[in-house]
C-alpha cells in the first residue's frame, strides 16, 4: 500500500494503488443511487426482523412484534371457508338426504364438495371417479352389493361393511374348502355353474345341484344376489374379484369378505350426506 | 438535432487539455435537452384538411359511446360497448363472446395493413392527420393559442418574469387542458360501461374505484402526452417512425422541399432579380409553423410527421413574393427528380408494394367477413370424463360419462334436442335427473348463457368395432336444423 493516496490526473479520482504494467486501477466510488438503495435494503431487513418471525433459538424462535404466522393465516382461511359453508352444511344436517337432493342449491353444493371429499377420503380404495379396483367395488356402475338408493349409500358410508360399528352392514360367506364343507371337485363344479349363469361356461348339472343346496339361500336360485345380505349378483357381467375360473374357485374355497370402515365419527353428518349424493350421481344411483 | 458538435468553449477546453471537456463531448452531449417548439398558426389547403380530420376524429371518439342500439330488454342498448364485467363485446348488431376476441385481432390486422398501404401511397398521412397524438396535440395547441396568443406572444410570455397576466394565462391554459383531458379520459371509460350511467355515477361519486382509477389514468396521460410531451412522443416513444421507412419507395408522396427550385436560398428584396438564385427567401416560415420544430429544407427526417403545414406556410410567402406555389410539396422522389429535369410528373399508384398491401387487405377483410357471416349462434363442447374412461354395466353394456357445455349466444331461451351419431342403439341420460334413458335428450338452455350438463351415454358392446369409437353429438333446434355439433369419442375395452 502506498503511504500517500495517489490522485489520477485525468479523472480526478483516487487510485487503488494497484499497478499492472503501468496501468493503475481507479478507486471509483459506487453510484450514489446504488448505495442508497443498498442502505435502504439493510434498514428494511432490520424492520422486517423486528416485525416478523426471524431469529431462531434452540427450542423456539422470535415471533416478531406483529405476531404473524403462516400457519395461523392458513387456519384463519380455513375457518373463513368453513364459515362460508356453514349455512349450507346446517341445512344439509337438518334435512334427510332425499329432501336435500330435491333442493337444487344444496344438490349443487353437495356435488361440488363431494367431488373433493371423495378424492380425500374414498379414492384411496375406490379410485378416482369411483372406478374401483379388484376387491373394491366400482361405484359408477349399476351393480350394488348393499343397494344403490340414496339412503342405502348413505347407510353404507356411515356404518361401513364388516366394520367396527355396531350397526355395520355384515354377512359372512363360508370358506367352503377351508372349512371342509365341499371338496375340490365339487367346488370346481359349482364354479362352472356360477360362470354358466352369465354365459361364461357350459352348464354343469352337478354344480347346479350343489349351488341350489349351498349357495342359493344367499345368492338366490338364479344367482341374482341379495342386497340385504350383501350377496352379489352372480348372473351379471360385473365381477368384483374377477370372472376367470381360478378367481371364482378361490372365492368359493376361501371366501372374500371385503371390509369398508365406518365413517361415522370420522366424518360429520353433512359430509357423509354430501358423499352419498356424489356417489349416487356417479352414474349408477338408483 | 443531436449533432455531436462540441461548442466553442468545449473546443477551446479540449485544445488547452482540460479533462472535463472530454466528458462534455463524449458523455453529456449524447443527451439533448428539448428545445421547446412554438408552432405558429397557419392557414391554407392542408391546414383546412387537418381541421376537418381533427373534427371528424374527435366527433367519432366523443359521440360513439352515446349511440344507442336496441337489443331487447335483457341486453345493453349501447351501440359500441366492451363489457368487461359481463364478458361480452357489442358492436351494433354483432355480439361477441370472450373466445371470439380474434374478431378484434382481425380488426387490428386490417388497421395495420391499411396503415401500410396508406403509408406506401401517401407517406406519413396517419401521423400528420389521424393519429390520436396528433389530433389531441393539435387541439391542445389551439387552446394554448387562444389563451396565450400565437408563436411570438407565447415566446415573449415564457421569457417574461411572473406577473398577474402571465399567471392567469398559465392557470387558464392548464385548467382548459385538464378539462379536455378529463373529457377524453371520461369518454374512454364510456366504451367499457354504459355511457349515461357511468357519466352520472362519476359526477355523483357512485362510480367504482376502478372507474375513477382509469378515468384518472387516461386524464393524466392525455394531459401529459398532448400538453407536455407532444412531438417527443413521435420522436422518442413511437416505434412507427422507425418502421415506416420500410414502406416508402421512390413513388411515395412525401412532404419535400424542392431543393432544385429553392436553392440557392437567400433574402430577397422586392424588385430584385430572381436570376441566378433559388426561390427560397429563407424566411423560416416553414420552420416556425412546424409542430415538431424541424427544418423541412434539411430533407426527409424521422421527426417529420408529414402534416404539410409547412406547405401552407411556404405557399403564403411564395404568393407574396410572386413566385409559383408549392416550393415545398407532397411529392415523390421520382417526381422530384423529373421536375428538376423539367419532365412532366407521373403518378404511379399501382406498384408491386401497393398491390401486395391491397391484396392482403382484401384477403384479410374477406376472411373476417366470412368468419363473421358463418358464425354460429350455438356452440357445443363435449369433454369426456378422464376417470373412469368407461363403465361396464351389469347387463354387459358400456357407459361413458361426459361434461357437455352448450353456449347459447342468442337472446332467446332455447330447447335443443341432443342426438348422437356413430353409436347404433345408444341411449343417453343426464346425471341428477329422474328421466329414463332415451335415444335423444331435450336440453333447456337459457338466453345468453353457457349451460352445463353431465351426460351419460350407454351402448351395447356389440355395437362397438374398436376400443375407441368416434361419435358425433349434434344439437337440433325446433325446426329440425343442426345448430351445433361436436366430434367426441366413446371408449370401451380394447
XYZ file of C-alpha atoms in Angstrom:
780
model
C 0.000 0.000 0.000
C 1.365 3.387 -0.871
C 1.625 5.694 2.121
C 0.142 8.550 0.140
C -3.071 8.012 -1.848
C -2.450 8.962 -5.426
C -4.865 11.069 -7.400
C -5.416 10.390 -11.085
C -4.701 13.462 -13.151
C -7.311 12.937 -15.866
C -10.369 11.785 -13.962
C -9.607 13.345 -10.586
C -10.321 10.031 -8.807
C -8.077 8.338 -6.260
C -6.327 5.176 -7.373
C -6.314 1.872 -5.514
C -2.535 1.817 -5.597
C -2.505 -1.360 -7.701
C -0.456 -1.197 -10.839
C -0.191 -3.589 -13.776
C 2.404 -2.696 -16.387
C 1.834 0.967 -15.791
C -1.978 0.726 -15.775
C -3.469 1.862 -12.478
C -6.890 0.979 -11.186
C -9.156 3.860 -10.241
C -10.943 3.695 -6.930
C -14.204 4.974 -8.401
C -16.942 5.145 -5.764
C -20.199 3.279 -6.245
C -23.025 5.324 -7.726
C -24.946 7.220 -5.063
C -28.324 5.831 -6.070
C -26.923 2.305 -5.778
C -25.549 2.958 -2.302
C -28.799 4.494 -1.064
C -30.822 1.546 -2.353
C -28.358 -0.760 -0.617
C -28.704 1.130 2.689
C -32.482 1.087 2.294
C -32.485 -2.704 1.940
C -30.445 -3.004 5.170
C -32.910 -0.821 7.044
C -35.792 -2.770 5.502
C -34.339 -6.082 6.655
C -33.915 -4.818 10.235
C -37.516 -3.582 10.335
C -38.635 -6.888 8.875
C -36.723 -8.856 11.526
C -38.460 -6.893 14.256
C -41.947 -7.187 12.788
C -41.950 -10.758 11.513
C -40.726 -14.168 12.769
C -36.962 -14.132 12.351
C -34.298 -15.256 14.808
C -34.386 -18.935 15.836
C -33.330 -20.078 19.289
C -32.721 -23.665 20.478
C -36.314 -24.504 21.337
C -38.361 -21.689 19.851
C -37.949 -18.539 17.778
C -38.515 -14.829 17.988
C -42.048 -14.449 16.621
C -41.958 -10.781 15.659
C -43.936 -7.937 17.147
C -46.832 -8.348 14.704
C -47.417 -11.914 15.856
C -47.767 -13.132 12.274
C -47.503 -16.770 11.330
C -48.330 -18.550 8.096
C -49.937 -21.402 9.982
C -52.334 -19.017 11.714
C -53.134 -17.485 8.348
C -54.000 -20.874 6.866
C -56.174 -21.665 9.859
C -57.944 -18.340 9.563
C -58.557 -19.018 5.868
C -59.919 -22.467 6.631
C -62.223 -21.016 9.275
C -63.399 -18.413 6.807
C -64.155 -21.125 4.250
C -65.962 -23.197 6.883
C -67.993 -20.160 7.923
C -68.957 -19.549 4.294
C -70.128 -23.158 4.014
C -71.820 -23.219 7.411
C -75.292 -22.253 6.252
C -75.284 -24.969 3.579
C -73.992 -27.599 5.962
C -76.552 -26.639 8.625
C -79.351 -27.045 6.108
C -77.931 -30.375 4.957
C -77.876 -31.626 8.565
C -81.481 -30.617 9.139
C -82.794 -32.401 6.028
C -82.870 -36.047 5.139
C -80.978 -36.988 2.034
C -83.895 -37.125 -0.426
C -85.061 -33.666 0.669
C -81.508 -32.470 0.261
C -81.317 -33.786 -3.295
C -84.562 -32.031 -4.137
C -83.027 -28.662 -3.248
C -81.093 -27.580 -6.375
C -78.794 -25.288 -4.415
C -77.838 -27.953 -1.878
C -77.557 -30.513 -4.654
C -75.049 -28.325 -6.481
C -73.132 -27.642 -3.276
C -73.024 -31.334 -2.376
C -71.856 -32.440 -5.827
C -69.067 -29.863 -5.930
C -67.978 -30.539 -2.364
C -68.496 -34.284 -2.675
C -66.033 -34.436 -5.521
C -63.270 -33.092 -3.269
C -64.358 -35.131 -0.259
C -64.402 -38.294 -2.361
C -60.861 -37.634 -3.560
C -59.734 -37.077 0.025
C -61.458 -39.984 1.724
C -62.639 -42.602 -0.743
C -60.444 -42.557 -3.821
C -57.691 -44.423 -1.973
C -59.667 -47.654 -2.426
C -62.446 -46.836 -4.888
C -60.115 -44.867 -7.201
C -60.690 -41.579 -8.907
C -64.174 -41.285 -10.348
C -65.241 -44.289 -8.239
C -63.996 -46.669 -10.905
C -62.922 -49.215 -8.272
C -60.347 -51.972 -8.377
C -60.213 -55.673 -7.685
C -61.950 -56.136 -4.343
C -63.064 -52.500 -4.217
C -66.441 -52.070 -5.877
C -66.910 -49.798 -8.859
C -69.296 -47.090 -7.619
C -70.098 -45.766 -11.082
C -71.786 -48.890 -12.411
C -75.328 -50.078 -11.783
C -74.423 -53.120 -9.685
C -74.707 -52.655 -5.924
C -73.847 -55.125 -3.168
C -75.846 -53.370 -0.457
C -78.154 -51.179 -2.530
C -77.768 -48.118 -4.723
C -80.507 -45.852 -3.412
C -79.507 -42.607 -1.694
C -80.439 -43.977 1.721
C -78.587 -47.263 1.160
C -75.406 -45.478 0.027
C -75.619 -43.103 2.974
C -76.020 -46.043 5.379
C -73.058 -47.886 3.894
C -70.799 -44.848 4.188
C -71.991 -44.137 7.723
C -71.628 -47.631 9.145
C -69.291 -49.403 6.754
C -69.166 -53.046 5.794
C -67.957 -55.613 8.319
C -66.599 -52.646 10.248
C -66.262 -51.865 13.945
C -69.617 -50.080 14.015
C -72.433 -51.744 15.961
C -74.772 -51.101 13.069
C -72.377 -52.182 10.357
C -73.565 -54.000 7.284
C -72.297 -57.515 7.686
C -72.569 -61.031 6.380
C -70.174 -63.893 6.069
C -69.705 -66.261 3.195
C -68.415 -69.670 4.323
C -64.956 -70.877 3.312
C -66.236 -73.964 1.531
C -62.880 -75.650 1.010
C -61.003 -74.403 4.042
C -63.833 -75.366 6.373
C -64.293 -78.732 4.695
C -67.838 -78.070 3.521
C -67.150 -79.011 -0.102
C -64.472 -80.999 -1.829
C -62.265 -79.586 -4.533
C -64.105 -81.349 -7.400
C -67.414 -80.110 -6.023
C -66.074 -76.576 -5.903
C -64.928 -76.847 -9.495
C -68.401 -77.954 -10.471
C -70.026 -75.055 -8.598
C -67.578 -72.622 -10.211
C -68.608 -73.904 -13.638
C -72.244 -73.469 -12.746
C -71.671 -69.918 -11.453
C -69.824 -68.989 -14.633
C -72.596 -70.523 -16.742
C -75.099 -68.131 -15.160
C -73.580 -65.325 -17.196
C -72.697 -67.474 -20.178
C -69.010 -67.807 -19.371
C -69.072 -71.622 -19.126
C -71.213 -74.588 -20.142
C -73.997 -75.644 -17.738
C -72.924 -78.132 -15.094
C -75.666 -80.290 -13.553
C -73.644 -81.341 -10.535
C -72.673 -77.780 -9.841
C -76.276 -76.650 -10.192
C -77.392 -79.178 -7.614
C -74.723 -78.118 -5.126
C -75.492 -74.428 -5.839
C -79.188 -74.948 -5.039
C -78.247 -76.581 -1.774
C -75.333 -74.444 -0.568
C -75.443 -71.082 -2.317
C -78.991 -70.218 -3.360
C -80.080 -69.270 0.169
C -77.964 -66.108 -0.092
C -77.281 -65.649 -3.823
C -80.749 -66.653 -4.993
C -81.819 -69.598 -7.086
C -80.728 -67.961 -10.321
C -77.704 -66.264 -8.707
C -79.464 -62.906 -8.734
C -77.989 -61.948 -5.357
C -79.496 -60.493 -2.206
C -78.792 -56.956 -1.139
C -79.972 -57.475 2.430
C -77.031 -59.830 2.857
C -74.611 -58.067 0.555
C -74.640 -61.199 -1.580
C -73.502 -60.215 -5.088
C -75.468 -60.877 -8.218
C -73.622 -63.803 -9.843
C -75.554 -63.677 -13.111
C -74.435 -60.240 -14.318
C -71.328 -59.130 -16.120
C -69.680 -57.435 -13.176
C -67.104 -59.360 -11.155
C -65.548 -57.759 -8.108
C -62.756 -60.325 -7.846
C -62.522 -61.368 -11.497
C -64.523 -63.605 -13.799
C -61.836 -66.155 -14.606
C -62.355 -69.653 -13.284
C -59.385 -69.542 -10.892
C -60.725 -66.403 -9.183
C -64.177 -67.906 -8.770
C -62.730 -71.141 -7.361
C -60.610 -69.068 -4.982
C -63.662 -67.130 -3.831
C -65.702 -70.290 -3.141
C -62.804 -72.052 -1.443
C -61.643 -69.327 0.894
C -64.363 -66.643 0.729
C -63.617 -62.908 0.396
C -65.480 -60.826 2.987
C -64.263 -57.356 1.969
C -64.216 -54.648 4.599
C -65.088 -50.963 4.471
C -64.571 -48.803 7.567
C -67.328 -46.916 9.303
C -67.129 -43.205 8.551
C -69.496 -42.168 11.296
C -67.359 -40.292 13.811
C -64.616 -39.708 11.288
C -66.708 -37.542 9.005
C -69.565 -35.355 10.161
C -73.156 -35.907 9.195
C -73.245 -33.267 6.461
C -70.051 -34.590 4.843
C -71.444 -38.143 4.747
C -74.640 -36.928 3.095
C -72.656 -34.935 0.531
C -70.564 -38.004 -0.267
C -73.638 -40.177 -0.624
C -75.160 -37.706 -3.042
C -71.939 -37.517 -5.039
C -71.569 -41.305 -5.261
C -75.222 -41.595 -6.251
C -74.602 -39.171 -9.118
C -71.569 -41.051 -10.448
C -73.905 -42.791 -12.853
C -75.279 -45.863 -11.123
C -77.512 -44.287 -8.483
C -80.974 -45.796 -8.142
C -30.948 17.598 -33.778
C -28.469 15.501 -31.843
C -25.390 16.536 -33.643
C -22.164 15.704 -31.885
C -20.572 19.069 -32.488
C -18.796 20.438 -29.429
C -19.462 24.038 -28.520
C -16.774 26.676 -28.967
C -15.959 26.672 -25.263
C -15.596 22.901 -25.182
C -13.412 23.011 -28.271
C -11.079 25.502 -26.630
C -11.096 23.437 -23.426
C -10.044 20.355 -25.332
C -7.311 22.326 -27.047
C -5.993 23.504 -23.697
C -6.044 19.966 -22.302
C -8.888 20.385 -19.812
C -10.116 16.849 -18.977
C -13.704 17.867 -18.096
C -14.190 18.866 -21.715
C -13.726 15.264 -22.809
C -16.678 14.227 -20.654
C -18.566 17.158 -22.084
C -18.131 15.823 -25.605
C -18.474 12.100 -25.162
C -20.764 11.958 -22.145
C -23.460 14.547 -21.795
C -23.857 15.584 -25.426
C -25.424 12.220 -26.298
C -28.404 13.654 -24.474
C -30.035 16.723 -25.926
C -32.330 18.941 -23.896
C -35.644 19.538 -25.524
C -35.890 22.734 -27.468
C -39.412 23.947 -26.826
C -41.419 24.235 -30.023
C -43.704 27.248 -30.518
C -45.601 26.484 -33.737
C -47.121 29.499 -35.428
C -50.718 29.488 -36.623
C -51.077 28.960 -40.344
C -53.947 28.719 -42.790
C -54.252 27.080 -46.146
C -55.114 23.966 -48.028
C -53.555 21.386 -45.734
C -54.488 23.204 -42.535
C -58.133 23.048 -43.656
C -57.893 19.300 -44.284
C -56.194 18.882 -40.905
C -59.023 20.783 -39.146
C -61.632 18.680 -40.932
C -59.938 15.397 -39.993
C -59.486 16.629 -36.426
C -63.164 17.474 -36.068
C -64.180 14.154 -37.616
C -61.873 12.114 -35.352
C -62.918 13.918 -32.184
C -66.583 13.644 -33.141
C -66.271 9.903 -33.705
C -64.433 9.474 -30.412
C -66.801 11.507 -28.248
C -70.132 10.652 -29.881
C -69.752 6.903 -30.487
C -70.399 5.789 -26.868
C -73.687 7.698 -26.884
C -75.086 5.891 -29.917
C -77.887 3.532 -28.934
C -78.823 0.200 -30.465
C -81.847 -1.752 -29.323
C -81.041 -5.382 -28.480
C -84.144 -6.229 -26.491
C -84.898 -5.925 -22.806
C -82.087 -8.019 -21.307
C -79.115 -6.599 -23.183
C -77.337 -3.246 -23.079
C -78.578 -0.737 -25.647
C -75.180 0.866 -26.285
C -74.107 0.523 -29.911
C -70.426 0.042 -29.133
C -69.615 -1.474 -25.750
C -66.848 -3.675 -24.405
C -68.488 -5.108 -21.308
C -65.548 -6.489 -19.333
C -67.657 -7.477 -16.307
C -70.329 -9.208 -18.371
C -67.616 -10.561 -20.693
C -69.335 -9.504 -23.909
C -68.375 -7.191 -26.734
C -71.179 -5.319 -28.517
C -70.722 -3.759 -31.940
C -74.068 -2.665 -33.330
C -75.731 -5.912 -34.472
C -72.714 -8.082 -33.588
C -72.247 -9.514 -30.121
C -69.023 -11.361 -29.398
C -68.004 -13.645 -26.547
C -64.529 -13.710 -24.989
C -63.387 -16.658 -27.108
C -64.249 -14.668 -30.254
C -61.791 -11.910 -29.443
C -59.992 -12.812 -32.682
C -62.501 -10.588 -34.479
C -60.842 -7.677 -32.698
C -57.432 -9.108 -33.581
C -58.627 -9.210 -37.200
C -59.669 -5.563 -36.994
C -56.221 -4.635 -35.682
C -54.573 -6.586 -38.515
C -56.820 -4.796 -41.025
C -55.876 -1.486 -39.437
C -52.173 -2.304 -39.654
C -52.325 -3.316 -43.319
C -54.423 -0.275 -44.180
C -51.759 1.821 -42.463
C -49.050 0.121 -44.542
C -50.995 0.839 -47.735
C -51.694 4.466 -46.873
C -48.038 4.980 -45.953
C -46.771 3.388 -49.163
C -49.069 5.652 -51.201
C -49.075 8.967 -49.366
C -46.310 8.841 -46.760
C -46.983 9.644 -43.139
C -50.547 10.865 -43.506
C -51.581 8.807 -40.478
C -49.017 10.595 -38.299
C -49.843 14.024 -39.636
C -53.622 13.840 -39.617
C -55.333 10.953 -37.875
C -53.058 9.711 -35.067
C -54.612 10.471 -31.650
C -51.317 12.024 -30.552
C -51.508 14.469 -33.465
C -55.209 15.174 -33.031
C -55.027 15.919 -29.308
C -51.758 17.841 -29.568
C -53.347 19.991 -32.265
C -56.392 20.544 -30.064
C -54.210 21.463 -27.079
C -52.182 23.884 -29.245
C -55.397 25.509 -30.414
C -56.443 26.142 -26.818
C -52.945 27.363 -25.998
C -53.099 29.817 -28.894
C -56.489 31.178 -27.745
C -55.211 31.840 -24.235
C -51.550 32.752 -24.666
C -51.548 34.056 -28.208
C -49.578 32.983 -31.262
C -45.910 31.964 -31.541
C -44.276 35.320 -30.799
C -46.657 36.178 -27.966
C -46.060 32.763 -26.348
C -42.286 33.083 -26.634
C -42.412 36.558 -25.064
C -44.735 35.329 -22.304
C -42.415 32.464 -21.392
C -39.425 34.833 -21.124
C -41.250 37.418 -19.013
C -40.968 37.254 -15.233
C -44.054 36.060 -13.401
C -46.847 38.589 -13.402
C -50.600 38.555 -12.898
C -51.148 38.423 -16.645
C -48.754 35.524 -17.096
C -50.147 33.700 -14.060
C -53.802 33.767 -15.081
C -52.964 32.788 -18.638
C -50.905 29.806 -17.496
C -53.530 28.693 -14.973
C -56.324 29.116 -17.506
C -54.392 27.117 -20.093
C -53.669 24.194 -17.806
C -57.244 24.159 -16.481
C -58.565 24.064 -20.027
C -56.115 21.267 -20.891
C -57.124 19.285 -17.811
C -60.803 19.700 -18.698
C -60.227 18.376 -22.209
C -58.064 15.567 -20.792
C -60.799 14.652 -18.301
C -63.378 14.613 -21.059
C -61.054 12.376 -23.064
C -60.413 10.007 -20.145
C -64.115 10.017 -19.319
C -65.079 9.163 -22.878
C -62.651 6.233 -22.831
C -64.453 4.776 -19.790
C -67.725 5.008 -21.700
C -66.586 2.424 -24.213
C -66.452 -0.076 -21.343
C -69.532 0.897 -19.347
C -72.966 2.250 -20.144
C -72.242 5.871 -21.103
C -75.210 7.698 -19.472
C -74.945 5.602 -16.302
C -71.203 5.968 -15.827
C -71.334 9.704 -16.567
C -73.923 10.192 -13.833
C -72.010 7.929 -11.454
C -68.735 9.797 -11.989
C -70.398 13.079 -11.019
C -72.387 11.681 -8.087
C -69.416 9.753 -6.684
C -71.102 6.366 -7.149
C -68.675 5.002 -9.703
C -66.350 2.190 -8.709
C -62.746 2.706 -7.641
C -61.590 1.068 -10.845
C -63.619 3.530 -12.910
C -62.074 6.511 -11.111
C -58.623 4.960 -11.456
C -58.873 4.574 -15.230
C -60.614 7.946 -15.520
C -57.649 9.497 -13.700
C -55.105 7.462 -15.631
C -56.383 8.476 -19.064
C -56.861 12.059 -17.967
C -53.249 12.152 -16.781
C -51.849 10.513 -19.915
C -53.835 12.806 -22.226
C -52.727 15.900 -20.302
C -49.082 14.775 -20.218
C -48.802 13.486 -23.778
C -50.749 16.215 -25.573
C -49.823 19.113 -23.281
C -46.226 18.451 -22.330
C -44.647 15.629 -24.342
C -46.119 16.474 -27.759
C -43.609 15.889 -30.604
C -41.332 13.938 -28.208
C -43.882 11.123 -28.302
C -43.381 10.874 -32.069
C -39.623 11.319 -31.945
C -38.675 9.182 -28.957
C -41.582 6.992 -27.869
C -43.347 5.856 -31.007
C -41.888 2.898 -32.932
C -43.771 3.769 -36.106
C -41.334 6.453 -37.380
C -38.605 3.792 -37.262
C -40.698 1.157 -39.023
C -42.426 3.269 -41.632
C -39.397 3.902 -43.819
C -39.677 0.225 -44.812
C -42.967 1.097 -46.563
C -41.650 4.055 -48.517
C -40.254 3.929 -52.034
C -39.437 6.403 -54.782
C -43.111 6.796 -55.756
C -44.398 7.508 -52.256
C -45.715 11.028 -51.781
C -43.878 12.883 -49.042
C -43.622 16.422 -47.775
C -40.487 17.538 -49.565
C -38.604 20.788 -50.002
C -37.796 21.008 -53.722
C -34.196 21.989 -53.353
C -33.662 22.182 -57.121
C -36.073 25.112 -57.146
C -35.314 26.629 -53.775
C -31.522 26.745 -53.784
C -29.575 28.864 -53.650
C -31.660 30.331 -50.874
C -31.255 33.822 -49.536
C -33.044 37.034 -48.532
C -34.810 38.764 -51.368
C -35.780 42.418 -51.568
C -38.782 43.487 -53.614
C -37.838 44.303 -57.172
C -34.617 42.324 -57.170
C -33.988 39.870 -59.973
C -34.595 36.105 -59.379
C -31.864 35.221 -61.838
C -29.083 33.028 -60.550
C -30.730 32.193 -57.238
C -33.418 29.894 -55.857
C -36.974 30.672 -54.812
C -36.387 30.143 -51.104
C -36.192 33.507 -49.408
C -35.048 31.935 -46.140
C -37.981 33.410 -44.224
C -38.156 30.372 -41.905
C -41.957 30.345 -42.138
C -41.823 26.575 -42.739
C -39.778 26.106 -39.541
C -41.990 28.391 -37.462
C -45.213 26.539 -38.243
C -43.755 23.040 -37.861
C -45.380 21.186 -34.927
C -42.212 19.113 -34.430
C -39.867 22.093 -34.805
C -37.771 20.786 -37.713
C -36.464 22.459 -40.853
C -38.002 20.617 -43.817
C -35.273 22.059 -46.047
C -32.797 19.663 -44.433
C -34.547 16.864 -46.342
C -36.582 13.888 -45.174
C -36.297 13.424 -41.428
C -37.566 10.920 -38.920
C -39.171 13.733 -36.904
C -41.344 14.893 -39.851
C -44.940 13.761 -39.341
C -45.965 14.680 -42.876
C -48.737 17.111 -41.908
C -47.983 19.577 -44.727
C -48.383 22.753 -42.623
C -45.021 23.964 -43.963
C -46.511 23.731 -47.475
C -49.275 26.135 -46.443
C -46.771 28.486 -44.821
C -44.474 28.489 -47.826
C -47.316 28.935 -50.328
C -48.377 32.052 -48.452
C -44.884 33.514 -48.784
C -44.453 32.442 -52.410
C -47.646 34.219 -53.448
C -46.449 37.330 -51.583
C -43.097 37.388 -53.378
C -44.726 36.479 -56.669
C -43.163 33.085 -57.258
C -45.025 29.816 -58.106
C -46.532 27.972 -55.193
C -45.504 24.536 -53.851
C -41.821 25.134 -53.317
C -42.500 22.601 -50.572
C -44.892 19.936 -51.840
C -46.302 16.460 -51.372
C -44.063 14.900 -53.994
C -42.385 11.577 -54.655
C -38.643 11.155 -55.064
C -39.179 10.096 -58.669
C -41.161 13.228 -59.489
C -38.724 15.417 -57.623
C -36.089 14.164 -59.986
C -38.329 14.573 -63.054
C -39.327 18.103 -62.098
C -35.679 19.050 -61.652
C -35.135 17.854 -65.237
C -38.264 19.731 -66.400
C -40.011 16.467 -67.266
C -43.747 16.011 -66.660
C -44.719 14.414 -63.337
C -46.044 10.879 -63.213
C -48.432 9.386 -60.690
C -47.722 5.714 -60.114
C -50.154 4.318 -57.577
C -50.115 0.743 -58.908
C -46.838 -0.790 -57.745
C -45.837 -4.214 -56.544
C -45.700 -2.926 -52.996
C -49.110 -1.260 -53.014
C -50.670 -4.202 -54.805
C -49.366 -6.622 -52.157
C -50.767 -4.448 -49.375
C -54.076 -4.048 -51.184
C -54.334 -7.788 -51.829
C -53.567 -8.558 -48.200
C -56.200 -6.058 -47.165
C -58.832 -7.672 -49.372
C -57.889 -11.207 -48.271
C -57.984 -10.411 -44.556
C -61.229 -8.494 -44.950
C -62.752 -11.408 -46.876
C -61.659 -13.899 -44.216
C -63.131 -11.718 -41.487
C -66.425 -11.207 -43.289
C -66.621 -14.945 -43.961
C -65.860 -15.758 -40.319
C -68.484 -13.299 -39.191
C -71.237 -14.487 -41.507
C -70.543 -18.173 -40.838
C -70.595 -17.567 -37.101
C -72.853 -19.865 -35.078
C -75.439 -18.830 -32.547
C -74.934 -22.056 -30.614
C -71.824 -23.954 -29.681
C -71.398 -27.413 -28.268
C -68.410 -28.523 -26.236
C -68.060 -32.093 -25.011
C -65.446 -33.187 -22.514
C -65.029 -36.902 -21.902
C -64.567 -37.984 -18.279
C -60.944 -38.680 -17.514
C -61.837 -41.326 -14.985
C -63.486 -43.731 -15.486
C -62.951 -43.931 -19.237
C -65.841 -46.355 -19.409
C -68.004 -48.348 -17.016
C -69.203 -51.894 -17.599
C -72.840 -52.278 -16.552
C -74.426 -55.401 -15.168
C -76.028 -56.325 -18.491
C -72.598 -56.110 -20.139
C -73.235 -52.826 -21.919
C -70.831 -49.907 -21.634
C -71.381 -46.433 -20.289
C -69.273 -43.307 -20.880
C -69.584 -40.043 -18.971
C -69.211 -36.555 -20.476
C -69.445 -32.962 -19.411
C -71.458 -31.163 -22.054
C -71.471 -27.393 -22.393
C -73.973 -25.653 -24.611
C -73.400 -21.991 -25.491
C -76.483 -20.038 -26.391
C -75.354 -16.746 -27.919
C -78.878 -15.638 -28.761
C -81.121 -13.501 -26.615
C -83.850 -16.179 -26.506
C -84.009 -19.277 -24.286
C -83.671 -22.419 -26.386
C -84.787 -26.036 -26.192
C -82.356 -28.138 -28.163
C -82.512 -31.814 -28.949
C -79.253 -33.679 -28.378
C -78.665 -36.722 -30.577
C -75.694 -38.963 -31.139
C -74.447 -40.430 -34.426
C -71.968 -43.253 -34.862
C -73.220 -45.369 -31.967
C -76.171 -47.563 -33.051
C -78.714 -48.184 -30.335
C -77.070 -45.780 -27.912
C -79.102 -44.383 -25.051
C -78.380 -41.247 -23.114
C -79.397 -39.721 -19.827
C -78.385 -36.795 -17.677
C -76.934 -37.201 -14.201
C -79.170 -35.937 -11.441
C -82.431 -36.192 -13.363
C -85.127 -38.785 -12.911
C -85.694 -39.126 -16.649
C -85.411 -42.510 -18.301
C -82.567 -43.145 -20.684
C -83.620 -42.355 -24.252
C -82.159 -42.125 -27.719
C -82.229 -38.320 -27.571
C -82.446 -35.643 -24.892
C -84.033 -32.218 -24.683
C -81.672 -29.663 -23.219
C -83.030 -26.348 -21.955
C -80.528 -23.515 -22.397
C -81.227 -20.032 -21.078
C -80.611 -16.971 -23.199
C -77.036 -15.656 -23.433
C -75.555 -18.302 -21.149
C -73.478 -21.441 -21.078
C -75.449 -24.423 -19.777
C -73.552 -27.380 -18.358
C -74.836 -30.951 -18.222
C -73.460 -34.275 -17.042
C -74.225 -36.687 -19.863
C -74.091 -40.472 -19.740
C -74.074 -42.482 -22.963
C -74.897 -46.182 -22.894
C -74.168 -48.572 -25.735
C -74.015 -52.328 -26.143
C -70.582 -53.816 -26.536
C -71.620 -55.390 -29.873
C -72.160 -52.001 -31.480
C -68.510 -51.071 -30.998
C -65.928 -52.013 -33.585
C -62.861 -50.790 -31.745
C -61.697 -49.665 -28.333
C -62.320 -46.051 -29.220
C -65.312 -45.206 -31.379
C -65.640 -41.698 -32.831
C -69.113 -40.287 -32.316
C -70.844 -37.080 -33.335
C -73.041 -35.293 -30.858
C -75.464 -32.907 -32.515
C -77.801 -30.211 -31.288
C -81.038 -29.851 -33.241
C -83.367 -26.873 -32.903
C -87.144 -26.799 -33.129
C -87.002 -26.509 -36.923
C -85.022 -29.730 -37.144
C -81.834 -27.956 -38.200
C -78.460 -28.971 -36.749
C -77.199 -25.857 -34.943
C -74.020 -27.271 -33.452
C -72.070 -30.491 -33.397
C -69.026 -31.979 -31.735
C -66.786 -34.911 -32.611
C -66.272 -36.871 -29.391
C -65.377 -40.449 -28.652
C -66.864 -43.438 -26.911
C -64.405 -45.636 -25.054
C -64.610 -49.358 -24.479
C -62.276 -52.224 -23.708
C -59.656 -52.784 -26.396
